[in-house]
Tab-separated table of C-alpha atoms in Angstrom:
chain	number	residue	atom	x	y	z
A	1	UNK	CA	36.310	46.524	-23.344
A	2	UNK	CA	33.286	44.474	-25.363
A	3	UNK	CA	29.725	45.687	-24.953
A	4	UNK	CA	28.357	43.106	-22.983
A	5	UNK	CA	24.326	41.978	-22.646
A	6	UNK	CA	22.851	41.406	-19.314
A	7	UNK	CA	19.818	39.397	-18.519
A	8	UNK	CA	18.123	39.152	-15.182
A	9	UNK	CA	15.153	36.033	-16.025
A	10	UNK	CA	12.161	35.615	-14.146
A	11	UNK	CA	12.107	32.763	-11.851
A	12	UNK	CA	8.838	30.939	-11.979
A	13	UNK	CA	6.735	28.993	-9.146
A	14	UNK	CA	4.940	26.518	-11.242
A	15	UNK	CA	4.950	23.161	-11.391
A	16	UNK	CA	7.741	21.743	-14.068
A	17	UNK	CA	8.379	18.093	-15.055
A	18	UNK	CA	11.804	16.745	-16.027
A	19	UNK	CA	13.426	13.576	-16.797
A	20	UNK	CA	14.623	11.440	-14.203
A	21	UNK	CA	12.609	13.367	-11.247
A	22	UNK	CA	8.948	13.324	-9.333
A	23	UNK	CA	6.504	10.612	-9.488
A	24	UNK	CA	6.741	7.883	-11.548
A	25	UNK	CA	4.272	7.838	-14.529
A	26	UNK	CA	0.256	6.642	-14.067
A	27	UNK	CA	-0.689	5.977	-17.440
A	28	UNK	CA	-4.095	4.096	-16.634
A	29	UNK	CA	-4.659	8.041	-15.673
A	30	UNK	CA	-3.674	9.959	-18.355
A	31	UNK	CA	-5.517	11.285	-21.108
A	32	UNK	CA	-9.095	10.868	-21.181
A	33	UNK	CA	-11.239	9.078	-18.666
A	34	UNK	CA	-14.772	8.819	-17.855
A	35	UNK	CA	-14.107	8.026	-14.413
A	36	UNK	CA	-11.376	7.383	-11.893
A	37	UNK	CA	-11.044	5.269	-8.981
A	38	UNK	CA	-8.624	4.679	-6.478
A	39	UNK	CA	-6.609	1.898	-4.848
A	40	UNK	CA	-10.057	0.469	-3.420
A	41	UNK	CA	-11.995	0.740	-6.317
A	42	UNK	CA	-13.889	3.676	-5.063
A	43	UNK	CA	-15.151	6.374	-7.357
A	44	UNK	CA	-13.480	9.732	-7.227
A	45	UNK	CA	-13.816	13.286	-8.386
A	46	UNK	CA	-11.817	13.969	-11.423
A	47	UNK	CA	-9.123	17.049	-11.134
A	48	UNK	CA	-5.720	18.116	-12.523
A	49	UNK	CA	-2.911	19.522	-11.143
A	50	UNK	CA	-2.632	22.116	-13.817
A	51	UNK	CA	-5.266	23.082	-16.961
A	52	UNK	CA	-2.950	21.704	-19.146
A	53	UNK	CA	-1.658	18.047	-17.464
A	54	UNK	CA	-2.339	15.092	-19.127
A	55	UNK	CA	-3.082	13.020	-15.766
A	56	UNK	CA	-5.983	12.647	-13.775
A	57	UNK	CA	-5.799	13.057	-10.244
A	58	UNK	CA	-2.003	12.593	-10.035
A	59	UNK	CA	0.848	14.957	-11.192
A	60	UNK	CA	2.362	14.692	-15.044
A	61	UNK	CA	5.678	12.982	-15.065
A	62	UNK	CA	8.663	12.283	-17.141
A	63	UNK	CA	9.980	8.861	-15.775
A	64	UNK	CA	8.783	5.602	-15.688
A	65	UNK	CA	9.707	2.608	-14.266
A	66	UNK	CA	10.676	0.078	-16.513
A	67	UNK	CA	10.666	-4.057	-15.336
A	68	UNK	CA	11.912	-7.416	-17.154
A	69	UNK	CA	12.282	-10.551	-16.112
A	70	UNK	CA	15.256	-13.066	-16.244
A	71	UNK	CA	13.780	-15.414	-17.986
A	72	UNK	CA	12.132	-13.193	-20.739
A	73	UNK	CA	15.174	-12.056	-21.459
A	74	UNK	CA	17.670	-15.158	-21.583
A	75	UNK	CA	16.071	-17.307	-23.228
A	76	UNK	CA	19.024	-19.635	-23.545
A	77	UNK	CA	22.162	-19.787	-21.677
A	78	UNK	CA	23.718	-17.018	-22.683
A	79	UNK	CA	21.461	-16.185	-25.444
A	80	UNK	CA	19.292	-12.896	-25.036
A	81	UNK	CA	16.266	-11.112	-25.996
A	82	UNK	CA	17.213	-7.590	-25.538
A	83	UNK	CA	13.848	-6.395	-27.366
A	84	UNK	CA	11.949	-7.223	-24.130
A	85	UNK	CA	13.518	-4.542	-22.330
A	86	UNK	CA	13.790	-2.354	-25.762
A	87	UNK	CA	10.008	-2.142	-25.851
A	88	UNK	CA	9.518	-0.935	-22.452
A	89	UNK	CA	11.827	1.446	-23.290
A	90	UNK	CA	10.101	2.669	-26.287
A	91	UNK	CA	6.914	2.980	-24.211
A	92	UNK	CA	8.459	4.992	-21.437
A	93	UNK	CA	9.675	7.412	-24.409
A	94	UNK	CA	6.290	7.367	-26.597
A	95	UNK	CA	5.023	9.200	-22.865
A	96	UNK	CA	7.686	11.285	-22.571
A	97	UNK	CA	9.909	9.278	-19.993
A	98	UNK	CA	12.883	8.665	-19.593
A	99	UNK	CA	13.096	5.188	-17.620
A	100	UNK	CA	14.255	3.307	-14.125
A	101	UNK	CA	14.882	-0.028	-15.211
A	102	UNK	CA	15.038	-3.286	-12.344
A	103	UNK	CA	15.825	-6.937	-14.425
A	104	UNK	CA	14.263	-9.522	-11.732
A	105	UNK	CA	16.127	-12.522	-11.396
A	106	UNK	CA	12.695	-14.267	-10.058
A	107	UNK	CA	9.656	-13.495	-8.124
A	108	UNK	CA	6.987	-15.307	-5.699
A	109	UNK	CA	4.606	-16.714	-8.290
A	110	UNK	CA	5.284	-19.669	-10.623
A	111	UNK	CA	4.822	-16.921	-13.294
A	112	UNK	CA	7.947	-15.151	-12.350
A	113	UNK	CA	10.571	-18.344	-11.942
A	114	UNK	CA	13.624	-18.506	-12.929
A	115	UNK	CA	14.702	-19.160	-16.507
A	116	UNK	CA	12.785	-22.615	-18.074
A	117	UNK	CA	17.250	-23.851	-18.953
A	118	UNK	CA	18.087	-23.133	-15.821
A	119	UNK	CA	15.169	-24.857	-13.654
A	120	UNK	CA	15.484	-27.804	-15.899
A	121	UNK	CA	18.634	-28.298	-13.992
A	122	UNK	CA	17.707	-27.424	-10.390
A	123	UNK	CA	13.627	-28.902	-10.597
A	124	UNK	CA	13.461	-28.835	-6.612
A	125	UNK	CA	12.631	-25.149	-5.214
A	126	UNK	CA	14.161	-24.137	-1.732
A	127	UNK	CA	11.967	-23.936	1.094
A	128	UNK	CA	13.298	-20.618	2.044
A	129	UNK	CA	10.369	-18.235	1.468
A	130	UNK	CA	11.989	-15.297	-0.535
A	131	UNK	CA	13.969	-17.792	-2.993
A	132	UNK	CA	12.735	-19.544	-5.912
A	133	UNK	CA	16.841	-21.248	-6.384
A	134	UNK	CA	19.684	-21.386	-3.836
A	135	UNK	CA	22.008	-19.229	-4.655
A	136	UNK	CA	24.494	-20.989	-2.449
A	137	UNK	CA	24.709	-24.291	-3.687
A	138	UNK	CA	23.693	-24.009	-7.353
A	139	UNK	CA	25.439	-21.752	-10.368
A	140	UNK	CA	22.479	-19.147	-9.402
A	141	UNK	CA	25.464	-16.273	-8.767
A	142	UNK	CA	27.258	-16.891	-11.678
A	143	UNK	CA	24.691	-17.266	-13.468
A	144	UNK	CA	23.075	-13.902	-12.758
A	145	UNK	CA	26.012	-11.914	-12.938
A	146	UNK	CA	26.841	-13.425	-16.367
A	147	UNK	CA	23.764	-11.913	-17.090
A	148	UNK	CA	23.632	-8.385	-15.266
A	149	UNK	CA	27.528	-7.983	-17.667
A	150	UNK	CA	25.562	-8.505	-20.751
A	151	UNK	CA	22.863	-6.054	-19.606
A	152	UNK	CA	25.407	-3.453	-18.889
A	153	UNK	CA	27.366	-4.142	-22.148
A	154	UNK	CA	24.072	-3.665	-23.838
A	155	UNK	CA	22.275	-0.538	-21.989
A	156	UNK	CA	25.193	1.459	-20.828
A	157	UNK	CA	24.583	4.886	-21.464
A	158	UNK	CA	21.471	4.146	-23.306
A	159	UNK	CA	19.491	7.665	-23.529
A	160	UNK	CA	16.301	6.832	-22.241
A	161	UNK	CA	17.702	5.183	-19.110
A	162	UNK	CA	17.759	7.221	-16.059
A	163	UNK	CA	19.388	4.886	-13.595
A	164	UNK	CA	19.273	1.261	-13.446
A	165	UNK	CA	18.104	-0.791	-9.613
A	166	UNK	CA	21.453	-3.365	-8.443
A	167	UNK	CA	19.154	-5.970	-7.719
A	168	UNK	CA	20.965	-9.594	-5.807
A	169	UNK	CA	18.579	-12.050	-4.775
A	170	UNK	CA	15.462	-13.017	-3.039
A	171	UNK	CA	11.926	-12.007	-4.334
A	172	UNK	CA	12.712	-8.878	-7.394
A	173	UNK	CA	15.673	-9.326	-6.373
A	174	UNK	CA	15.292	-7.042	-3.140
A	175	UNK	CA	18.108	-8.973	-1.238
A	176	UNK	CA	15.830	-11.141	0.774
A	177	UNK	CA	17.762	-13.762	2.259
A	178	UNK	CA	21.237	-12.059	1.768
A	179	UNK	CA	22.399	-12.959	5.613
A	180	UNK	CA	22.487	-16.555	4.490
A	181	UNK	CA	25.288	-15.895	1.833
A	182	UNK	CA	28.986	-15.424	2.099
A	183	UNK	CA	29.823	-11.955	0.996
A	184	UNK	CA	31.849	-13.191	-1.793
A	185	UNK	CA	28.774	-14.638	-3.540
A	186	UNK	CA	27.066	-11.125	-2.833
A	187	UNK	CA	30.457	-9.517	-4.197
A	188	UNK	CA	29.910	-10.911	-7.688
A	189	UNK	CA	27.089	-9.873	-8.503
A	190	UNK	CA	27.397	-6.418	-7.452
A	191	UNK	CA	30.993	-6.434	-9.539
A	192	UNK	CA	28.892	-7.149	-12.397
A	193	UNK	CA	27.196	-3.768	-11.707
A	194	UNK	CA	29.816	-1.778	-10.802
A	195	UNK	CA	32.201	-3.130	-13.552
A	196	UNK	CA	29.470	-2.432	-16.376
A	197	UNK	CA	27.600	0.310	-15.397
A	198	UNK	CA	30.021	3.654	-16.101
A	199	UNK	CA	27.484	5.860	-17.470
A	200	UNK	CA	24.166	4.773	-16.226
A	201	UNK	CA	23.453	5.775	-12.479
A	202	UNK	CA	22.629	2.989	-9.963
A	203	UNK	CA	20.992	2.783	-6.918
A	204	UNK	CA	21.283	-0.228	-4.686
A	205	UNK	CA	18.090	-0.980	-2.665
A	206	UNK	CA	18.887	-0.238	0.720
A	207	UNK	CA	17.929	-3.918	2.650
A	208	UNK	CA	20.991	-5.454	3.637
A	209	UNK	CA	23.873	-4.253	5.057
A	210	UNK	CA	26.644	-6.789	3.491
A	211	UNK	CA	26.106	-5.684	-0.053
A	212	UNK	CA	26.108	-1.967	0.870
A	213	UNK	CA	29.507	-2.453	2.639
A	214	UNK	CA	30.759	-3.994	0.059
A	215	UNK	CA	29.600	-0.865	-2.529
A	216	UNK	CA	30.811	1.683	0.297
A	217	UNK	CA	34.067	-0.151	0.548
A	218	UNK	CA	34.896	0.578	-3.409
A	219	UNK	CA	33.442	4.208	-3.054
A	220	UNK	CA	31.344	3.417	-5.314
A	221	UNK	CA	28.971	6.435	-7.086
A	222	UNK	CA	25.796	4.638	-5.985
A	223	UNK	CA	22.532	6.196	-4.563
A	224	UNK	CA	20.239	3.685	-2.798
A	225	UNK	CA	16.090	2.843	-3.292
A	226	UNK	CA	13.678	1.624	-0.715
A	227	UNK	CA	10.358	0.678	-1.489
A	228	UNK	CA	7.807	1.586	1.728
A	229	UNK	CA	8.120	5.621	2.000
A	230	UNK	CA	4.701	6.744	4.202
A	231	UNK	CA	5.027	3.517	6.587
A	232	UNK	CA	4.286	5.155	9.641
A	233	UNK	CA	3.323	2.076	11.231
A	234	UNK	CA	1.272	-0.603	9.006
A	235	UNK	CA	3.386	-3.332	10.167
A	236	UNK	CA	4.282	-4.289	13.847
A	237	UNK	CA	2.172	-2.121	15.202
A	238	UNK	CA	1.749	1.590	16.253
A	239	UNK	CA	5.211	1.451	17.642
A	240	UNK	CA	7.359	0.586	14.958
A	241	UNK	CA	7.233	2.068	11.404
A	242	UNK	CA	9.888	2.301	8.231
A	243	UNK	CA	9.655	6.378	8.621
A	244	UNK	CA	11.311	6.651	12.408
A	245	UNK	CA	12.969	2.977	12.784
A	246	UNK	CA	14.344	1.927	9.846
A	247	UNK	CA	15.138	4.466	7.260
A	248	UNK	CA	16.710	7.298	9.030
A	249	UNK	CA	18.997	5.078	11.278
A	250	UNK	CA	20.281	2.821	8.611
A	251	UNK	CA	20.440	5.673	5.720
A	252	UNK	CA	23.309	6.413	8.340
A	253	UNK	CA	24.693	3.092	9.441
A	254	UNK	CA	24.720	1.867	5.731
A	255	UNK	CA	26.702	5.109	4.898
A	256	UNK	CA	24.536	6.173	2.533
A	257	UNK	CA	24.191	9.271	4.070
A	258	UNK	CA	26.124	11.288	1.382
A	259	UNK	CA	25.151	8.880	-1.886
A	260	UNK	CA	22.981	11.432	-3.137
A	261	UNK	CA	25.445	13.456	-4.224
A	262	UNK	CA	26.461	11.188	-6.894
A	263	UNK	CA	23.990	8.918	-7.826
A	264	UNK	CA	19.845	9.240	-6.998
A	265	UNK	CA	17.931	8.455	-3.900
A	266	UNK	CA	14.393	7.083	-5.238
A	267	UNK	CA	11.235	5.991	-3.221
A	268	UNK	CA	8.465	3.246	-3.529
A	269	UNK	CA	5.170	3.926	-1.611
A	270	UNK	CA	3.982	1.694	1.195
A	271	UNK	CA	0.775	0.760	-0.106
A	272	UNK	CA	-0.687	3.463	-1.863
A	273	UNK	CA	-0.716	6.954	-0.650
A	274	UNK	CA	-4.373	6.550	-0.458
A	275	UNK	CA	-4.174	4.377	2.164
A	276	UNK	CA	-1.880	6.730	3.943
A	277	UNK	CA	-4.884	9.482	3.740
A	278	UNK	CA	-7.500	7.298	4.814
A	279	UNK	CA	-5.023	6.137	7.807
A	280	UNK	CA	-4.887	9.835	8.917
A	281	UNK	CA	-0.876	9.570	8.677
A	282	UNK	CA	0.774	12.899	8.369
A	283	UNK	CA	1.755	13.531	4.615
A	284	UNK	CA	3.765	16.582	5.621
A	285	UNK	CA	6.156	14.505	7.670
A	286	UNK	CA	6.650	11.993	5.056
A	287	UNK	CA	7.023	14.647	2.257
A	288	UNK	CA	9.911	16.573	5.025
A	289	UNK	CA	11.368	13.540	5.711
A	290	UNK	CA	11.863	12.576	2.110
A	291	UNK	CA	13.560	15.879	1.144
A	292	UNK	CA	15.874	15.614	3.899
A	293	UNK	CA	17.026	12.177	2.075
A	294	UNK	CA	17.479	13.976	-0.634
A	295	UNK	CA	14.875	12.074	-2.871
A	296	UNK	CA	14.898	12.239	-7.037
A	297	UNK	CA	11.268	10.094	-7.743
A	298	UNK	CA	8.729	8.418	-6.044
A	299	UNK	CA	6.866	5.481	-7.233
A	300	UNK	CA	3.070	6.066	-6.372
A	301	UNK	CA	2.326	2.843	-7.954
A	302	UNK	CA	0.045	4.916	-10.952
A	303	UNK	CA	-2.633	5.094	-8.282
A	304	UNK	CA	-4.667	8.416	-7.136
A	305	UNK	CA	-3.088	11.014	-5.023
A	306	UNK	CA	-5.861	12.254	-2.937
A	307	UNK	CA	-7.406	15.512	-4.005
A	308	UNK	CA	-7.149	17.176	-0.247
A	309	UNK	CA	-3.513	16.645	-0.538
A	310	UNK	CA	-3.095	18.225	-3.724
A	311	UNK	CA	-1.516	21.297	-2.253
A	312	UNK	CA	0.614	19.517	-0.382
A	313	UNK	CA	1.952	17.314	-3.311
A	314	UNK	CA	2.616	20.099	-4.876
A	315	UNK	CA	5.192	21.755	-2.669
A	316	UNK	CA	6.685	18.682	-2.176
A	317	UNK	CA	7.037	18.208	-6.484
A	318	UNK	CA	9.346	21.540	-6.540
A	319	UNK	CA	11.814	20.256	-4.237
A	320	UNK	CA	11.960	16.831	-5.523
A	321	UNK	CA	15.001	16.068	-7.452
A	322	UNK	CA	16.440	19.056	-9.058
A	323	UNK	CA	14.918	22.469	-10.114
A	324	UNK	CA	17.657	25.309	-12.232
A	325	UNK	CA	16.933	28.671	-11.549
A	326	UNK	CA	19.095	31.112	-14.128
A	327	UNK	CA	19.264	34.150	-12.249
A	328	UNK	CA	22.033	36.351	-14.275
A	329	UNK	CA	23.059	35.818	-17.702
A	330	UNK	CA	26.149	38.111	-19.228
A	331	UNK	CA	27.322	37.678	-22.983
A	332	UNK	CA	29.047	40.127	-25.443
A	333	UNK	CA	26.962	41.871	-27.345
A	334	UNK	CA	29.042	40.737	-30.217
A	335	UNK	CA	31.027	38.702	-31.505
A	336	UNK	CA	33.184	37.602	-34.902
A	337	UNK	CA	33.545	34.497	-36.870
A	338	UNK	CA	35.949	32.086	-36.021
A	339	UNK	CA	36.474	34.373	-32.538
A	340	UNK	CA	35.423	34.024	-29.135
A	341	UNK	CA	31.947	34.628	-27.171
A	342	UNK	CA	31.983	34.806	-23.552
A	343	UNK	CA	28.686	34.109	-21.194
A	344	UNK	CA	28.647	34.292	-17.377
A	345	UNK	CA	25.581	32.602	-15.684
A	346	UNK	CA	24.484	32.553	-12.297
A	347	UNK	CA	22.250	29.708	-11.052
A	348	UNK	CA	20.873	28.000	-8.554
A	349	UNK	CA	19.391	24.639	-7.666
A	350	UNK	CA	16.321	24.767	-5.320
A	351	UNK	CA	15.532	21.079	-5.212
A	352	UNK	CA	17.287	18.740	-3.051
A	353	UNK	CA	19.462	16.506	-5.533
A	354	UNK	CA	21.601	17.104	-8.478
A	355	UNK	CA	20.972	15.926	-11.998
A	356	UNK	CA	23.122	12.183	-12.194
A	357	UNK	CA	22.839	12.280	-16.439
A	358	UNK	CA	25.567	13.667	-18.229
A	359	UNK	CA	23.093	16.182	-19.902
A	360	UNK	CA	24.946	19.047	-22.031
A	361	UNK	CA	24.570	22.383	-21.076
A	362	UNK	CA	24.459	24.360	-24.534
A	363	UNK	CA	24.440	28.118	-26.050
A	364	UNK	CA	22.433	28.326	-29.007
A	365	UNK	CA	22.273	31.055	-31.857
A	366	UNK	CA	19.145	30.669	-33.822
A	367	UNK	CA	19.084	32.965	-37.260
A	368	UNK	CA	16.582	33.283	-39.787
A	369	UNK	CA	18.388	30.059	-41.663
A	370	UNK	CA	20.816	28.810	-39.832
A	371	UNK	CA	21.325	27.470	-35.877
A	372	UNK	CA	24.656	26.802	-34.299
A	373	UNK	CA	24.915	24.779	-31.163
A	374	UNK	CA	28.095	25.798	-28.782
A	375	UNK	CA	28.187	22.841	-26.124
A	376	UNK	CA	29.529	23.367	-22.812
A	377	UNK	CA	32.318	22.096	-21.414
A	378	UNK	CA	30.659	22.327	-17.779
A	379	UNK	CA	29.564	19.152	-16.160
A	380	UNK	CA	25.670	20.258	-14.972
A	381	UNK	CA	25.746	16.784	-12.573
A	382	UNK	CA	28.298	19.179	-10.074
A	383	UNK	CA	25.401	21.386	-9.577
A	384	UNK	CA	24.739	20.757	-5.509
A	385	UNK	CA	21.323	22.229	-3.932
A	386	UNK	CA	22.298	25.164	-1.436
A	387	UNK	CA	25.232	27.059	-2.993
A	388	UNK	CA	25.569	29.849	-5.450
A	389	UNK	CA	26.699	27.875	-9.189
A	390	UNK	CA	28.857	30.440	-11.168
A	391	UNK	CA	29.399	29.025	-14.798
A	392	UNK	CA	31.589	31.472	-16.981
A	393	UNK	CA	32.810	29.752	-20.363
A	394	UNK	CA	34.663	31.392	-23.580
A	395	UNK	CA	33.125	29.750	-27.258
A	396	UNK	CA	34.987	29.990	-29.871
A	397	UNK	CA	32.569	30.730	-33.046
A	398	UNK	CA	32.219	28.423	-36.081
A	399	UNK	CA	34.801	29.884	-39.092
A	400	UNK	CA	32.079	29.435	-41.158
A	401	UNK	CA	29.458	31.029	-39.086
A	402	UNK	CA	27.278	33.583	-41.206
A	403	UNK	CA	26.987	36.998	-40.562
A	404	UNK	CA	23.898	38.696	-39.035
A	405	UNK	CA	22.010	38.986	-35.803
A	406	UNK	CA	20.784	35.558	-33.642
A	407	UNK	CA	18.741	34.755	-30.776
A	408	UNK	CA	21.398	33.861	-27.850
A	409	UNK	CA	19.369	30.990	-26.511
A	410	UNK	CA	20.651	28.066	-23.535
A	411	UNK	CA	19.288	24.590	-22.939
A	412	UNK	CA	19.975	21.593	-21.326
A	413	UNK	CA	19.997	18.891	-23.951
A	414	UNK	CA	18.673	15.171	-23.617
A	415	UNK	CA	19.280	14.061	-26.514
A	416	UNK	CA	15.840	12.015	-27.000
A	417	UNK	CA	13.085	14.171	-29.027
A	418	UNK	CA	10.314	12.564	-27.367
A	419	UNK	CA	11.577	13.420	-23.959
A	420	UNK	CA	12.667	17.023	-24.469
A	421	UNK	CA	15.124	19.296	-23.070
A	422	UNK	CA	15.517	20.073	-19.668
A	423	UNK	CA	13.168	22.468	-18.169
A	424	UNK	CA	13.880	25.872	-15.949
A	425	UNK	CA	12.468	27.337	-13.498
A	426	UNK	CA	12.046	30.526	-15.547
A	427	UNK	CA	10.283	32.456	-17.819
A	428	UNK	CA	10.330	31.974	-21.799
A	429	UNK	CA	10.877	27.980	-22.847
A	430	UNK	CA	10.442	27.814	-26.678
A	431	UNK	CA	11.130	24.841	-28.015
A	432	UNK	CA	13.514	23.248	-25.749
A	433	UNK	CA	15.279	26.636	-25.087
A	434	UNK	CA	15.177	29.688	-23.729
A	435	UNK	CA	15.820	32.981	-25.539
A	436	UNK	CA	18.170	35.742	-23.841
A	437	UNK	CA	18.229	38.048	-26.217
A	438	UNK	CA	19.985	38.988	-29.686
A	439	UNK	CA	23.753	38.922	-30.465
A	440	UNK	CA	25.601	40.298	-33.400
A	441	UNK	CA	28.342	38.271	-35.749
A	442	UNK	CA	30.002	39.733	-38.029
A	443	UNK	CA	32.714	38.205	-40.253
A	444	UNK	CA	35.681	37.221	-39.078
C-alpha cells in the first residue's frame, strides 16, 4: 500500500474577492482620496473594509460591469469596431476584473440612438416611450440579431468575460415594450444569444415573461438579472415594492427558480443603497432575500455603502456567489516518473451559487527549477452549495519529470495574470496557490 500524505487546512473567515462574484467595482473609490461623498453629495468618513483594500467605503471587487453601445460598435452595416468593447475590457482587467458585459441597442437620450446608417433610414422616432425604432415594422430585429451573432462570434469564451446580459429591446435593451411584439420577433434575437453564446454564461433580465418562455422552452443554461434589489417600496407606494411583489412571485412564474444552477443570478440596486439607509429599509431582509435567489454580484452603482452597515455587508459578501472550503487533502507521499499520483479532496461550497466559468482545477509541483502543472479533469462549475464535494483523481506524471522533492500545491486557474487565480477560503495562498506539503519523485 503507498504512504499517503494527509492534510487537514484551516478554513478562514475573512473576507475574499474572486472573479465573477460580490459587488461590482467603484473605481471613483479606490486608491487614494482626500474625501468621499455619497450618492447626495454629502461628505463622509473615510473607512475600509480591511487594512489592506484598495476601496474606500465600499468592499474590493473583482468584476466590473462592462457597457457599449450599438452604434459605437457598428459603425456600418455590418462593419464593426470591436476595440470599443476591447478597451473596456482591458480596463476591467488593469483593476483586476473580470467583466459583465450588456451591448445596448439604444437608450432614452439622443446620445444613445440607434446607429447614424440605420436612422438615416427610419428619421421618424416612435412615440412609444421606451423605443427609440419600432421593432415591428422596421428591420430593427434583424438588424440587432445580425449584430448580437457577430458579438458572440467575436467574444465567446473570451477570458475576461464573466457572463454576458441577453438584452431585446426598449431602453438598454431591458425589454420595455416586449408585450407589443409577436414572440417570433422576440425569438430571434434571443436565438442569436443562445446560438452564439456556448462558453460565455448569460443571464436574461428578468422583465417579460414571453422571452423567458421562450429561453425556458429550449432549457436553456441561462440565469436571469434584475436591476432594483432593496425596493421595498419607492414606487407605488408603501404597499407595493420589487422585494415582496415582484421578484419572488415571478422568479417562480418565469421558472427561473432553478437557473442558478447553471448560469448566474446578478442584482442592480434600486437607487443607491444609501438611499435605502437613509429610508430606514431593512438591509438584513434584502441581503436574506438575495441569498435565497441565489445571487453571484450586485451592482452598487460605485457609490458608498454606508459605514453602519459595514458589518452587515460583510456577512452578506461570504455568501455571495461562491466560497471553496478544502477541508481534507490525501496524496501519495510519492510518486515515479512517467507513473501515477493520486489526491483525494474534500470540499465544500459555503456561498449560495456555483462558479459558471470553466476554470481548471490544477495540482501543481513546484521544485527548486522546475514546475509541472497536472490539470484536472473535474468540472469545478458542478460544485452545488449544501452538499459534501468528493474529488478523487489519478495523474499520471510527466516521463520527463526530474527527480527530487516538490511542493504539492492546488489552484483554480483563470487564465488572465491580472485577475489571478481563484481564491480559498483557507489558510496559505502563495502566489495563486496553495501549498500542501512536499512529495517525492523519483525516476521512473
Amino acid at each position: 500500500m503507498k504512504k499517503t500524505v494527509t492534510v487537514y487546512p484551516v478554513i478562514v473567515d475573512r473576507l475574499i474577492s474572486n472573479p465573477g462574484i460580490g459587488f461590482t467595482a467603484a473605481p471613483g473609490l479606490m486608491n487614494e482620496l482626500d474625501d468621499v461623498y455619497d450618492n447626495r453629495g454629502v461628505k463622509q468618513a473615510k473607512y475600509k473594509f480591511t487594512k489592506d483594500s484598495k476601496t474606500y467605503n465600499h468592499p474590493d471587487c473583482k468584476v466590473f460591469f462592462c457597457s457599449a453601445r450599438w452604434k459605437d460598435v457598428e459603425v456600418a452595416k455590418g462593419v464593426y469596431r470591436w476595440e470599443v468593447l476591447e478597451e473596456k475590457l482591458d480596463y476591467a482587467k488593469s483593476l483586476g476584473c473580470t467583466a459583465v458585459v450588456r451591448c445596448s441597442p439604444y437608450a432614452l437620450s439622443e446620445d444613445d440612438d440607434i446607429p447614424q446608417w440605420f436612422r438615416k433610414d427610419y428619421p421618424d422616432e416612435p412615440e412609444f416611450p421606451f423605443w427609440r425604432i419600432d421593432p415591428g415594422t422596421t428591420p430593427y430585429v434583424e438588424y440587432w440579431a445580425d449584430f448580437i451573432r457577430a458579438f458572440a462570434e467575436r467574444f465567446d469564451g473570451h477570458p475576461v468575460i464573466s457572463s454576458v446580459d441577453m438584452t431585446i429591446v426598449g431602453a438598454w435593451g431591458e425589454g420595455g415594450g416586449t408585450e407589443f411584439l409577436e414572440p417570433e420577433q422576440i425569438r430571434r434575437i434571443t436565438d442569436a444569444y443562445l446560438d452564439g453564446f456556448k462558453l460565455t454564461p448569460l443571464q436574461a433580465l428578468l422583465h417579460d415573461p414571453i422571452s423567458i418562455k421562450i429561453i425556458t422552452d429550449r432549457k436553456a443554461k441561462v440565469g436571469f438579472r434584475v436591476d432594483c434589489l432593496g425596493d421595498m417600496g419607492g414606487f407605488h407606494g408603501e404597499k407595493w415594492s420589487h422585494m415582496t411583489d415582484f421578484y419572488p412571485q415571478n422568479i417562480q412564474n418565469f421558472q427561473m427558480g432553478d437557473a442558478w444552477k447553471t448560469a448566474p443570478v446578478l442584482f442592480e440596486a434600486c437607487w443607491h443603497m444609501n438611499d435605502w439607509y437613509l429610508q430606514g429599509w431593512d438591509i438584513d431582509y434584502i441581503i436574506e432575500e438575495s441569498l435565497k435567489w441565489h445571487i453571484s454580484s450586485f451592482n452598487n452603482k460605485g457609490t458608498i455603502v454606508p459605514e453602519p452597515w459595514k458589518e452587515n455587508i460583510e456577512r452578506w459578501l461570504k455568501k455571495m456567489g461562491y466560497r471553496f472550503e478544502l477541508r481534507k487533502f490525501t496524496y501519495d507521499a510519492e510518486a515515479k516518473a512517467g507513473g501515477e499520483l493520486r489526491v483525494e479532496g474534500l470540499w465544500a461550497n459555503v456561498g449560495v451559487a456555483p462558479v459558471y466559468n470553466r476554470y481548471p482545477l490544477v495540482v501543481r509541483l513546484a521544485g527548486n527549477d522546475h514546475t509541472y502543472t497536472l490539470s484536472s479533469t473535474e468540472d469545478i462549475r458542478g460544485w452545488l452549495p449544501d452538499q459534501d464535494i468528493l474529488w478523487a483523481e489519478t495523474f499520471t506524471l510527466p516521463a520527463e519529470i526530474r527527480e527530487g522533492e516538490y511542493r504539492l500545491e492546488i489552484g483554480i486557474e483563470t487564465g488572465v495574470k491580472e485577475v489571478g487565480n481563484v481564491k480559498l477560503a483557507i489558510e496559505g495562498y502563495r502566489d495563486g496557490y496553495y501549498p500542501m506539503g512536499n512529495i517525492a519523485v523519483k525516476g521512473g
